[in-house]
Coordinates of C-alpha atoms and ligand atoms in Angstrom, one line a residue:
M1 CA 0.0 0.0 0.0
N2 CA 1.2 3.2 -0.8
G3 CA 0.6 6.8 1.2
A4 CA -1.6 8.2 -0.6
E5 CA -4.0 4.8 -0.7
S6 CA -3.5 4.8 3.0
L7 CA -5.0 8.2 3.3
V8 CA -8.3 7.2 1.6
H9 CA -8.4 4.6 3.4
T10 CA -8.2 6.6 7.1
L11 CA -10.4 9.4 5.5
L12 CA -13.2 7.1 4.6
G13 CA -12.6 5.1 8.3
C14 CA -13.0 8.6 10.3
G15 CA -16.0 9.3 8.3
V16 CA -14.8 11.9 5.6
E17 CA -16.5 10.5 2.5
T18 CA -16.8 13.7 0.2
C19 CA -13.6 15.4 -1.0
F20 CA -13.7 18.6 -3.3
T21 CA -11.3 18.7 -5.4
N22 CA -8.7 20.8 -7.9
P23 CA -6.0 18.6 -8.2
G24 CA -2.5 19.0 -10.4
T25 CA 0.5 16.8 -10.8
S26 CA 2.0 16.9 -7.3
E27 CA -1.7 14.6 -6.7
M28 CA -1.6 12.1 -9.0
H29 CA -1.1 9.4 -6.8
F30 CA -3.7 10.5 -4.3
V31 CA -6.1 10.7 -7.6
A32 CA -5.3 7.3 -8.2
A33 CA -5.8 5.9 -5.0
L34 CA -9.1 7.3 -4.9
D35 CA -9.6 6.0 -8.4
R36 CA -8.8 2.3 -7.3
I37 CA -10.7 2.5 -3.7
P38 CA -14.7 3.1 -3.7
G39 CA -16.5 5.4 -1.2
M40 CA -15.2 8.7 -1.5
R41 CA -17.6 11.2 -3.1
C42 CA -15.5 13.2 -5.3
V43 CA -16.5 17.3 -6.5
L44 CA -14.6 18.8 -9.5
A45 CA -14.5 22.7 -8.3
L46 CA -12.7 25.0 -11.3
Q47 CA -11.5 27.5 -8.6
E48 CA -9.9 26.2 -5.6
N49 CA -11.8 28.9 -3.3
V50 CA -14.8 26.9 -4.8
A51 CA -13.7 23.9 -3.3
T52 CA -13.1 25.6 0.1
G53 CA -16.4 27.3 0.0
A54 CA -18.0 23.9 -0.8
A55 CA -16.3 21.9 2.2
D56 CA -17.2 25.1 4.4
G57 CA -21.1 24.9 3.2
Y58 CA -21.1 20.7 3.4
Y59 CA -20.1 21.4 7.2
R60 CA -22.8 23.9 7.9
M61 CA -24.9 21.7 6.7
T62 CA -24.2 18.0 8.3
G63 CA -21.4 18.8 10.7
K64 CA -18.5 16.7 9.4
P65 CA -15.6 17.7 7.5
A66 CA -14.9 17.4 4.1
A67 CA -11.6 16.6 2.5
T68 CA -10.0 19.0 -0.1
L69 CA -7.5 17.9 -2.5
L70 CA -5.8 21.3 -3.7
H71 CA -2.4 21.8 -5.8
C72 CA 0.6 23.1 -3.8
G73 CA 0.8 26.7 -2.0
P74 CA -1.1 28.2 -5.3
G75 CA -3.7 26.3 -5.4
L76 CA -3.8 26.5 -1.4
A77 CA -3.3 30.5 -1.8
N78 CA -6.6 30.2 -4.3
G79 CA -8.4 28.9 -1.6
L80 CA -7.6 31.2 1.4
A81 CA -10.6 33.9 1.1
N82 CA -12.9 30.6 1.5
L83 CA -10.6 29.1 4.0
H84 CA -10.9 32.3 5.9
N85 CA -14.5 32.9 5.6
A86 CA -15.0 28.9 7.1
R87 CA -12.6 29.8 9.6
R88 CA -14.7 32.4 11.2
A89 CA -17.8 30.4 10.6
R90 CA -15.3 27.6 12.7
S91 CA -16.0 25.2 10.1
G92 CA -14.0 21.8 10.3
I93 CA -12.7 20.9 7.2
V94 CA -9.4 17.8 6.7
N95 CA -7.6 20.9 4.1
V96 CA -5.3 18.7 2.1
V97 CA -2.4 20.0 0.2
G98 CA -0.1 18.0 -2.3
D99 CA 3.6 18.9 -3.0
Q100 CA 6.5 18.7 -4.2
A101 CA 8.2 15.4 -3.5
T102 CA 10.3 16.0 -0.2
Y103 CA 14.4 15.6 -1.8
H104 CA 12.7 18.1 -4.9
R105 CA 12.1 20.5 -2.4
P106 CA 15.2 21.9 -1.6
L107 CA 15.7 22.8 -5.9
D108 CA 13.3 25.6 -5.6
A109 CA 11.3 24.0 -8.5
P110 CA 8.8 26.6 -10.1
L111 CA 6.1 25.3 -7.8
T112 CA 7.7 25.1 -4.6
A113 CA 6.1 27.3 -1.6
D114 CA 6.1 27.9 1.7
A115 CA 2.8 26.0 2.4
E116 CA 2.8 25.2 6.4
G117 CA 3.3 29.3 6.2
W118 CA 0.0 30.1 3.7
A119 CA -1.9 27.5 5.6
R120 CA -0.8 28.6 9.1
P121 CA -3.6 31.7 9.9
V122 CA -6.3 29.6 8.8
S123 CA -5.7 26.3 10.3
T124 CA -6.3 25.3 13.7
W125 CA -4.0 22.1 12.6
V126 CA -1.1 21.8 10.3
R127 CA 1.4 19.1 9.5
T128 CA 3.6 18.0 6.9
A129 CA 3.5 14.1 6.2
Q130 CA 6.7 13.5 5.8
S131 CA 7.0 9.7 4.5
A132 CA 4.4 7.1 3.4
G133 CA 4.5 5.4 6.4
N134 CA 3.2 8.5 8.4
V135 CA 0.5 9.4 6.1
G136 CA -2.3 7.5 7.7
R137 CA -1.3 8.3 11.0
D138 CA -1.2 11.8 10.0
A139 CA -4.8 12.0 8.6
A140 CA -6.6 10.6 11.7
S141 CA -5.1 12.9 13.1
A142 CA -6.4 15.1 10.5
V143 CA -9.4 14.6 11.4
Q144 CA -9.5 14.7 15.2
A145 CA -8.2 18.5 14.8
A146 CA -11.5 19.3 12.1
R147 CA -13.8 17.5 14.3
T148 CA -12.4 19.2 17.8
A149 CA -15.0 21.9 18.8
P150 CA -16.1 24.3 17.5
G151 CA -14.7 22.6 14.0
G152 CA -11.2 23.5 12.8
I153 CA -9.5 24.0 9.7
A154 CA -6.4 20.7 9.7
T155 CA -4.0 21.5 7.2
L156 CA -2.3 17.9 6.1
I157 CA 0.6 19.4 3.6
L158 CA 1.6 16.0 1.3
P159 CA 4.8 15.9 -0.3
S160 CA 3.7 13.5 -3.5
D161 CA 6.5 10.9 -2.4
A162 CA 5.1 10.4 0.4
S163 CA 2.0 9.4 -1.8
W164 CA 3.7 7.1 -4.1
N165 CA 6.4 5.8 -1.7
D166 CA 5.2 2.2 -0.1
G167 CA 4.9 1.6 3.5
G168 CA 1.4 2.7 4.1
A169 CA 0.0 2.5 6.9
I170 CA -4.2 2.4 7.6
A171 CA -4.6 4.2 10.9
E172 CA -7.9 3.5 12.9
P173 CA -9.6 6.8 14.1
L174 CA -9.0 9.0 16.8
P175 CA -11.4 10.1 19.6
V176 CA -12.9 12.9 19.1
P177 CA -12.4 15.5 22.2
K178 CA -15.8 16.5 24.4
P179 CA -16.4 19.9 24.6
P180 CA -14.9 21.5 27.1
P181 CA -17.7 21.1 30.1
V182 CA -20.2 24.2 30.7
D183 CA -18.5 26.1 33.7
A184 CA -20.9 25.5 36.3
H185 CA -19.2 29.0 37.5
A186 CA -20.5 30.9 34.8
V187 CA -24.2 29.7 34.8
R188 CA -24.6 30.5 38.6
Q189 CA -22.7 34.3 37.9
A190 CA -25.2 34.4 34.7
A191 CA -28.4 32.8 36.5
R192 CA -27.4 35.9 39.4
V193 CA -26.9 38.8 36.3
L194 CA -30.4 37.6 35.0
R195 CA -32.3 37.6 38.0
Q196 CA -30.9 40.2 39.4
Q197 CA -30.2 43.1 36.5
K198 CA -32.4 44.7 34.4
N199 CA -31.4 45.7 31.0
V200 CA -29.9 42.1 30.1
L201 CA -29.1 40.8 26.4
L202 CA -28.0 37.3 25.9
F203 CA -26.0 37.2 22.6
L204 CA -26.1 34.2 20.9
G205 CA -23.6 33.2 18.1
G206 CA -22.7 29.8 16.4
A207 CA -24.3 26.3 17.8
A208 CA -26.4 29.0 20.1
V209 CA -28.7 29.9 16.7
H210 CA -29.8 26.4 16.5
E211 CA -33.1 25.6 17.1
G212 CA -33.0 23.3 20.6
A213 CA -30.8 26.0 22.0
Q214 CA -33.2 29.0 21.2
R215 CA -36.1 27.2 22.9
L216 CA -33.9 27.1 26.0
A217 CA -32.2 30.6 25.4
W218 CA -36.5 31.7 25.3
R219 CA -37.0 29.8 28.2
I220 CA -34.9 32.1 29.8
A221 CA -35.9 35.2 27.9
A222 CA -39.1 34.7 28.7
M223 CA -38.5 34.3 32.6
T224 CA -36.4 36.9 33.4
G225 CA -37.4 39.9 30.8
A226 CA -33.9 39.5 29.0
K227 CA -33.3 40.1 25.5
L228 CA -32.1 38.0 22.9
M229 CA -30.2 39.0 19.8
T230 CA -27.3 37.1 17.4
E231 CA -24.2 37.4 16.4
G232 CA -24.1 39.9 12.6
S233 CA -23.4 37.4 10.7
N234 CA -24.0 33.6 11.7
A235 CA -22.6 30.3 10.2
R236 CA -26.5 28.7 10.0
T237 CA -29.8 29.8 11.8
Q238 CA -32.4 27.8 12.2
R239 CA -35.6 29.9 11.3
G240 CA -39.2 30.8 10.1
R241 CA -42.3 29.5 11.7
G242 CA -42.3 27.8 15.2
R243 CA -38.3 29.5 15.4
L244 CA -37.7 32.7 17.4
P245 CA -37.7 35.7 15.2
L246 CA -34.3 36.4 16.0
E247 CA -32.4 40.4 15.3
R248 CA -29.1 40.1 13.9
V249 CA -26.9 42.8 15.4
P250 CA -26.9 45.8 12.5
Y251 CA -23.8 45.8 10.3
N252 CA -24.2 50.2 10.5
V253 CA -22.3 51.2 13.3
D254 CA -25.1 53.5 14.1
A255 CA -27.4 51.3 14.1
A256 CA -25.5 48.6 15.7
V257 CA -24.9 51.4 18.8
K258 CA -28.5 52.2 18.9
V259 CA -29.9 49.0 19.3
L260 CA -27.5 47.5 21.8
A261 CA -27.2 51.3 23.7
P262 CA -30.0 49.9 26.6
F263 CA -28.1 47.0 27.6
E264 CA -25.9 47.3 30.5
H265 CA -25.2 42.9 31.1
L266 CA -24.5 41.3 28.1
I267 CA -24.6 37.3 28.6
L268 CA -22.1 35.8 25.3
V269 CA -23.5 32.2 24.2
N270 CA -21.1 31.3 22.1
A271 CA -20.5 34.5 20.6
V272 CA -18.0 36.8 21.4
P273 CA -17.9 40.9 21.9
P274 CA -19.7 42.2 19.0
V275 CA -17.2 44.6 17.0
G276 CA -18.0 46.7 13.8
F277 CA -16.5 45.1 10.8
F278 CA -14.5 48.1 10.1
A279 CA -13.6 51.8 11.9
Y280 CA -14.7 54.8 11.2
P281 CA -13.7 58.2 12.3
G282 CA -14.7 59.8 15.4
K283 CA -17.0 56.0 16.1
P284 CA -16.8 53.7 18.4
S285 CA -15.1 50.0 17.3
Q286 CA -17.4 48.2 20.4
F287 CA -20.6 48.4 19.3
A288 CA -21.5 47.7 23.7
R289 CA -22.3 50.5 25.3
P290 CA -19.2 52.2 27.0
G291 CA -19.4 50.2 30.7
A292 CA -21.2 47.4 29.9
E293 CA -20.5 44.2 31.5
L294 CA -20.0 41.1 29.4
H295 CA -20.4 37.7 31.1
V296 CA -19.1 34.8 29.6
L297 CA -21.8 31.9 29.3
T298 CA -19.5 30.1 26.8
R299 CA -16.9 30.0 24.6
P300 CA -17.5 29.5 21.2
E301 CA -16.0 25.6 21.6
Q302 CA -18.4 24.8 24.4
D303 CA -21.4 22.9 23.7
A304 CA -24.4 26.1 23.9
E305 CA -27.0 24.6 24.3
S306 CA -25.8 22.1 27.5
A307 CA -25.0 25.4 29.2
L308 CA -28.7 27.1 28.7
Q309 CA -30.2 24.2 29.7
A310 CA -28.5 24.5 33.0
L311 CA -29.1 27.9 33.3
V312 CA -32.5 27.1 32.9
D313 CA -32.3 24.9 35.2
E314 CA -30.3 26.6 38.2
L315 CA -33.5 29.6 37.2
G316 CA -35.9 27.3 37.4
A317 CA -37.2 28.7 34.0
P318 CA -40.6 27.1 32.3
P319 CA -41.5 25.7 29.8
A320 CA -42.3 28.9 27.6
A321 CA -43.9 28.5 24.3
I322 CA -42.0 29.8 21.1
P323 CA -44.4 32.8 19.8
N324 CA -46.5 32.8 16.7
N325 CA -44.4 34.6 13.8
G326 CA -47.7 36.0 12.5
P327 CA -49.4 35.2 8.9
K328 CA -46.5 34.6 6.0
P329 CA -46.6 37.0 4.4
A330 CA -47.8 37.2 0.5
R331 CA -46.2 37.0 -2.8
A332 CA -45.5 41.0 -4.0
G333 CA -45.3 42.2 -7.8
G334 CA -43.7 44.9 -9.2
A335 CA -40.2 46.5 -9.1
P336 CA -38.1 44.6 -7.3
T337 CA -37.8 46.0 -3.1
P338 CA -35.5 44.9 -0.9
E339 CA -38.9 43.9 1.6
N340 CA -41.1 43.2 -1.2
L341 CA -38.5 40.5 -2.5
A342 CA -38.1 39.5 1.0
S343 CA -41.6 39.0 1.4
T344 CA -42.1 36.8 -1.9
I345 CA -39.1 34.6 -0.4
A346 CA -41.4 34.0 2.8
A347 CA -44.1 33.0 0.6
M348 CA -42.5 30.5 -1.6
L349 CA -39.7 29.3 0.5
P350 CA -40.2 25.5 0.5
E351 CA -39.8 23.4 4.1
G352 CA -36.7 22.5 4.5
A353 CA -35.0 25.1 2.6
V354 CA -31.6 26.1 2.8
V355 CA -31.0 30.2 2.3
V356 CA -27.5 31.3 1.7
D357 CA -27.7 34.8 1.8
E358 CA -24.5 36.7 -0.1
S359 CA -27.3 39.7 -0.3
V360 CA -24.8 42.4 0.5
S361 CA -26.2 45.5 0.6
Y362 CA -29.4 44.9 -0.5
G363 CA -30.2 42.2 1.8
R364 CA -29.8 43.7 4.9
G365 CA -33.8 43.8 5.8
F366 CA -33.9 40.5 4.3
F367 CA -34.5 39.1 7.9
K368 CA -37.6 41.3 8.8
N369 CA -39.8 40.6 6.4
T370 CA -38.6 35.9 6.5
H371 CA -39.9 35.0 10.1
A372 CA -42.9 34.0 9.5
A373 CA -42.0 31.5 5.9
A374 CA -42.1 27.7 6.4
P375 CA -38.7 26.5 8.8
H376 CA -35.6 26.7 7.1
D377 CA -31.6 27.6 7.8
W378 CA -29.9 30.3 6.8
L379 CA -26.6 30.5 5.8
Q380 CA -24.4 34.0 5.8
I381 CA -21.1 34.9 4.9
V382 CA -19.0 35.3 8.2
G383 CA -15.4 36.4 7.5
G384 CA -16.6 39.2 5.1
A385 CA -14.1 37.8 2.1
I386 CA -17.0 38.3 -0.7
G387 CA -17.0 35.0 -3.0
A388 CA -18.6 32.4 -1.0
G389 CA -22.4 32.4 -1.8
I390 CA -21.5 30.1 -4.7
P391 CA -19.7 27.9 -3.2
L392 CA -21.4 27.4 0.2
A393 CA -25.0 26.7 -2.0
T394 CA -22.5 23.8 -4.2
G395 CA -21.2 22.2 -0.9
A396 CA -24.3 22.2 1.4
A397 CA -26.6 21.0 -1.7
I398 CA -24.1 18.3 -1.8
G399 CA -23.8 18.0 2.1
L400 CA -27.6 17.9 2.0
R401 CA -27.6 14.8 -0.7
A402 CA -24.6 12.9 1.6
I403 CA -27.2 13.0 4.8
G404 CA -30.6 11.8 3.1
G405 CA -32.0 15.7 2.1
G406 CA -30.9 16.1 -0.9
A407 CA -34.2 16.6 -2.3
R408 CA -34.0 20.2 0.1
R409 CA -34.1 23.1 -2.0
V410 CA -31.2 25.9 -1.8
L411 CA -32.1 28.9 -2.6
A412 CA -28.8 31.4 -3.0
L413 CA -29.2 35.0 -2.8
Q414 CA -26.2 36.2 -4.4
A415 CA -25.2 40.0 -5.3
D416 CA -23.6 40.5 -8.3
G417 CA -20.6 41.7 -7.9
S418 CA -19.9 39.2 -4.9
A419 CA -20.7 35.9 -7.4
M420 CA -18.1 37.1 -10.1
Y421 CA -15.4 35.8 -7.4
T422 CA -16.5 32.4 -7.5
V423 CA -18.9 31.9 -10.6
Q424 CA -17.2 28.6 -11.9
G425 CA -19.4 26.8 -8.6
L426 CA -22.1 27.2 -11.1
W427 CA -20.4 24.4 -13.6
T428 CA -20.1 22.2 -10.2
Q429 CA -23.9 23.1 -9.5
A430 CA -24.8 21.4 -13.4
R431 CA -22.2 19.2 -13.8
E432 CA -23.6 17.5 -10.2
K433 CA -27.0 18.5 -10.5
L434 CA -27.6 19.9 -7.4
P435 CA -30.8 21.8 -6.8
V436 CA -29.9 25.3 -6.4
T437 CA -31.8 28.2 -7.7
T438 CA -29.4 31.4 -7.2
V439 CA -31.2 34.6 -8.2
I440 CA -28.4 37.4 -8.7
L441 CA -29.4 40.6 -7.0
S442 CA -28.1 42.5 -10.7
N443 CA -27.4 46.2 -9.9
R444 CA -24.5 46.3 -11.5
K445 CA -22.2 48.1 -9.0
Y446 CA -20.6 47.6 -6.1
Q447 CA -23.5 49.5 -4.5
I448 CA -22.2 48.9 -0.7
L449 CA -18.7 50.9 -1.8
I450 CA -20.5 53.5 -3.1
G451 CA -22.5 53.6 0.3
E452 CA -18.9 53.9 2.2
Y453 CA -18.0 56.5 -0.1
L454 CA -20.7 59.0 0.4
A455 CA -20.5 57.6 3.9
V456 CA -16.3 59.0 4.2
G457 CA -18.3 62.4 2.6
A458 CA -16.3 62.5 -0.8
N459 CA -18.5 62.6 -4.1
P460 CA -17.6 59.8 -6.5
G461 CA -16.0 61.4 -9.6
R462 CA -15.1 59.5 -13.0
T463 CA -11.9 57.3 -11.4
A464 CA -13.7 56.3 -7.9
L465 CA -17.2 55.5 -10.0
D466 CA -15.2 53.4 -12.2
M467 CA -13.7 51.7 -9.3
L468 CA -17.0 50.6 -8.3
D469 CA -19.6 50.5 -11.4
L470 CA -19.7 46.3 -12.8
G471 CA -21.2 48.3 -15.9
N472 CA -19.7 48.7 -19.6
P473 CA -20.0 46.1 -20.5
D474 CA -22.8 44.4 -18.8
I475 CA -22.1 41.2 -17.4
G476 CA -24.6 38.6 -18.9
W477 CA -25.8 36.0 -16.6
V478 CA -28.0 34.2 -18.5
R479 CA -25.6 33.2 -21.0
L480 CA -23.0 32.9 -18.8
A481 CA -25.3 30.9 -16.5
E482 CA -25.9 28.7 -19.5
S483 CA -22.6 28.5 -20.9
F484 CA -22.1 26.8 -17.5
G485 CA -25.2 23.7 -17.7
V486 CA -26.8 25.8 -15.7
E487 CA -30.4 27.1 -16.5
A488 CA -31.2 30.3 -16.5
A489 CA -33.9 33.6 -16.9
E490 CA -33.9 36.7 -16.7
A491 CA -36.5 39.1 -14.5
D492 CA -37.1 42.2 -14.2
T493 CA -40.1 42.4 -12.3
L494 CA -41.6 40.3 -8.5
E495 CA -44.2 38.2 -10.2
T496 CA -41.8 37.2 -13.1
C497 CA -39.5 36.2 -10.5
G498 CA -41.4 34.7 -7.9
E499 CA -42.9 32.6 -11.7
L500 CA -39.4 31.7 -11.8
M501 CA -38.4 30.4 -8.5
A502 CA -41.8 29.0 -8.3
R503 CA -40.1 26.7 -11.8
S504 CA -37.2 26.1 -10.3
F505 CA -38.4 24.8 -7.2
R506 CA -40.0 21.8 -9.2
R507 CA -37.2 20.4 -10.9
P508 CA -34.1 19.1 -9.7
G509 CA -31.3 20.5 -11.2
P510 CA -29.5 24.2 -10.6
F511 CA -31.3 27.9 -11.7
L512 CA -30.0 30.9 -12.5
I513 CA -32.7 34.4 -12.0
E514 CA -31.1 37.1 -12.8
L515 CA -33.4 40.1 -11.2
A516 CA -32.8 43.5 -12.1
I517 CA -33.3 45.8 -9.0
Ligands
LIG1 C1 -12.7 39.1 -1.0 C2 -13.2 40.1 -0.6 N1 -12.1 41.3 -1.4 C3 -12.6 42.2 -1.5 C4 -13.4 42.8 -0.9 C5 -14.4 44.4 -0.9 N2 -15.7 44.5 -1.0 C6 -16.3 43.8 -0.2 S1 -18.2 44.2 -0.5 C7 -17.8 44.4 -2.3 C8 -18.3 44.9 -3.2 C9 -19.9 44.1 -3.2 O1 -20.4 43.9 -4.1 P1 -22.1 42.9 -5.1 O2 -21.3 42.2 -4.5 O3 -22.3 43.6 -6.1 O4 -23.2 43.7 -3.9 P2 -23.5 45.0 -3.2 O5 -22.7 45.9 -2.9 O6 -23.7 45.6 -4.4 O7 -24.8 44.7 -3.0 C10 -16.5 44.8 -1.9 C11 -15.4 44.8 -3.0 C12 -14.1 42.0 0.4 N3 -15.2 42.1 1.6 N4 -13.8 40.8 0.2

């Protein structure tokens, strides 16, 4: 058995069954091993940032790491932005990077690069397999690291001789460490604050926005009068009827400071203290009011649901029914507005759908009008590096298929500028026949940056506008999608958009709607 074969056997034995790949010469023995050994679902991505973003989407839906297969330092570098996003989402990924043979590395051949150096800032674990005999053991360690709460990016660098040499040994799965236990002192402290103080916010992040944790948080809020809010961006929020209408901290600094101003105490549940995306002259960087006290109930790697249960018990909080989110909004017509598009989505979203939200400026208000939609999952771009949406939607659909949820529709709400970073992902959706509907929010500009530009008091001249405008030439989304094998159509009213969405929801494969906004 060679090293590459021991890698494939070990990954499969550890429950890693999907690999998002973009191979090169140094990975040919890994490719051959994947070919010979049945069991691994290999999904080709035409750019590494699609592969890494898809692995993120896969984890968010399955809670299981997928592997990647990337080519040398430069292939890894292409995938870094979405590894950054995955790190922020706390997704687990076994990130496999093929590299030069150990004895070839000193010759400094063209593709030789500091892959470990590039991997380190996005990874919780990095190792270069030094020989074929170590590959299995290293792979088992990588899976263990990827599965360690809350999920981590484990980068295994695989020199080509470690792949092709004989002496590979399959390693047994390593035990996944239990999340650090709930801190009884933190629970008592939170209970004391909730009993004694007014103006308390339970601030939810990570798995604390999943359904079970929501129900417990609601019991606490209903008993104590504390308010609930989530981080501005969340990896996967369970929403819709029967779930809480949770609001997020706004993106805009003034708006965020305003909504947090009443709170003298923030109890953090898998969340980190809220800060601005950026600093602005004369504005605060931290959103909580000055002097507000922060209490950590759980760090991101701890189990939010157990901690909230312990807090419910400590307080003796009785069961509380989740409030009714009101009637489902009606489908809207006419020229698109963010509110009316959100209502149309809420009216039409199939139960169990997964919304991937890279709507950037247009989607700021989408949450408000979608609380009463059928139960669904909502995935956001957590790390701010745009170009996540199409890969996330792709990986989420593959993940759903892997866990028997292949009929669930993915709806990607996708700003046009961001879509262009990883547009190749549409091709993977077509090839894999994935049930993804992409709505391109086509404003033909970097609208958010125009807003930021105006906000600094500057008036955009020709040079600035040329850097913020995507027209001239206009991008032909329908032709682009069709050329990748994805059916597509244009809409400039919400009636047409609704009809196209309904049509797309009835078919098994991908569909793209260019919505002129
Ligand atoms: C990887 C990366 N590159 C650049 C940026 C800076 N950036 C933030 S938003 C944006 C434009 C977004 O335009 P679009 O996706 O069309 O959304 P809109 O602003 O029109 O809503 C850019 C370039 C970023 N956040 N991440």
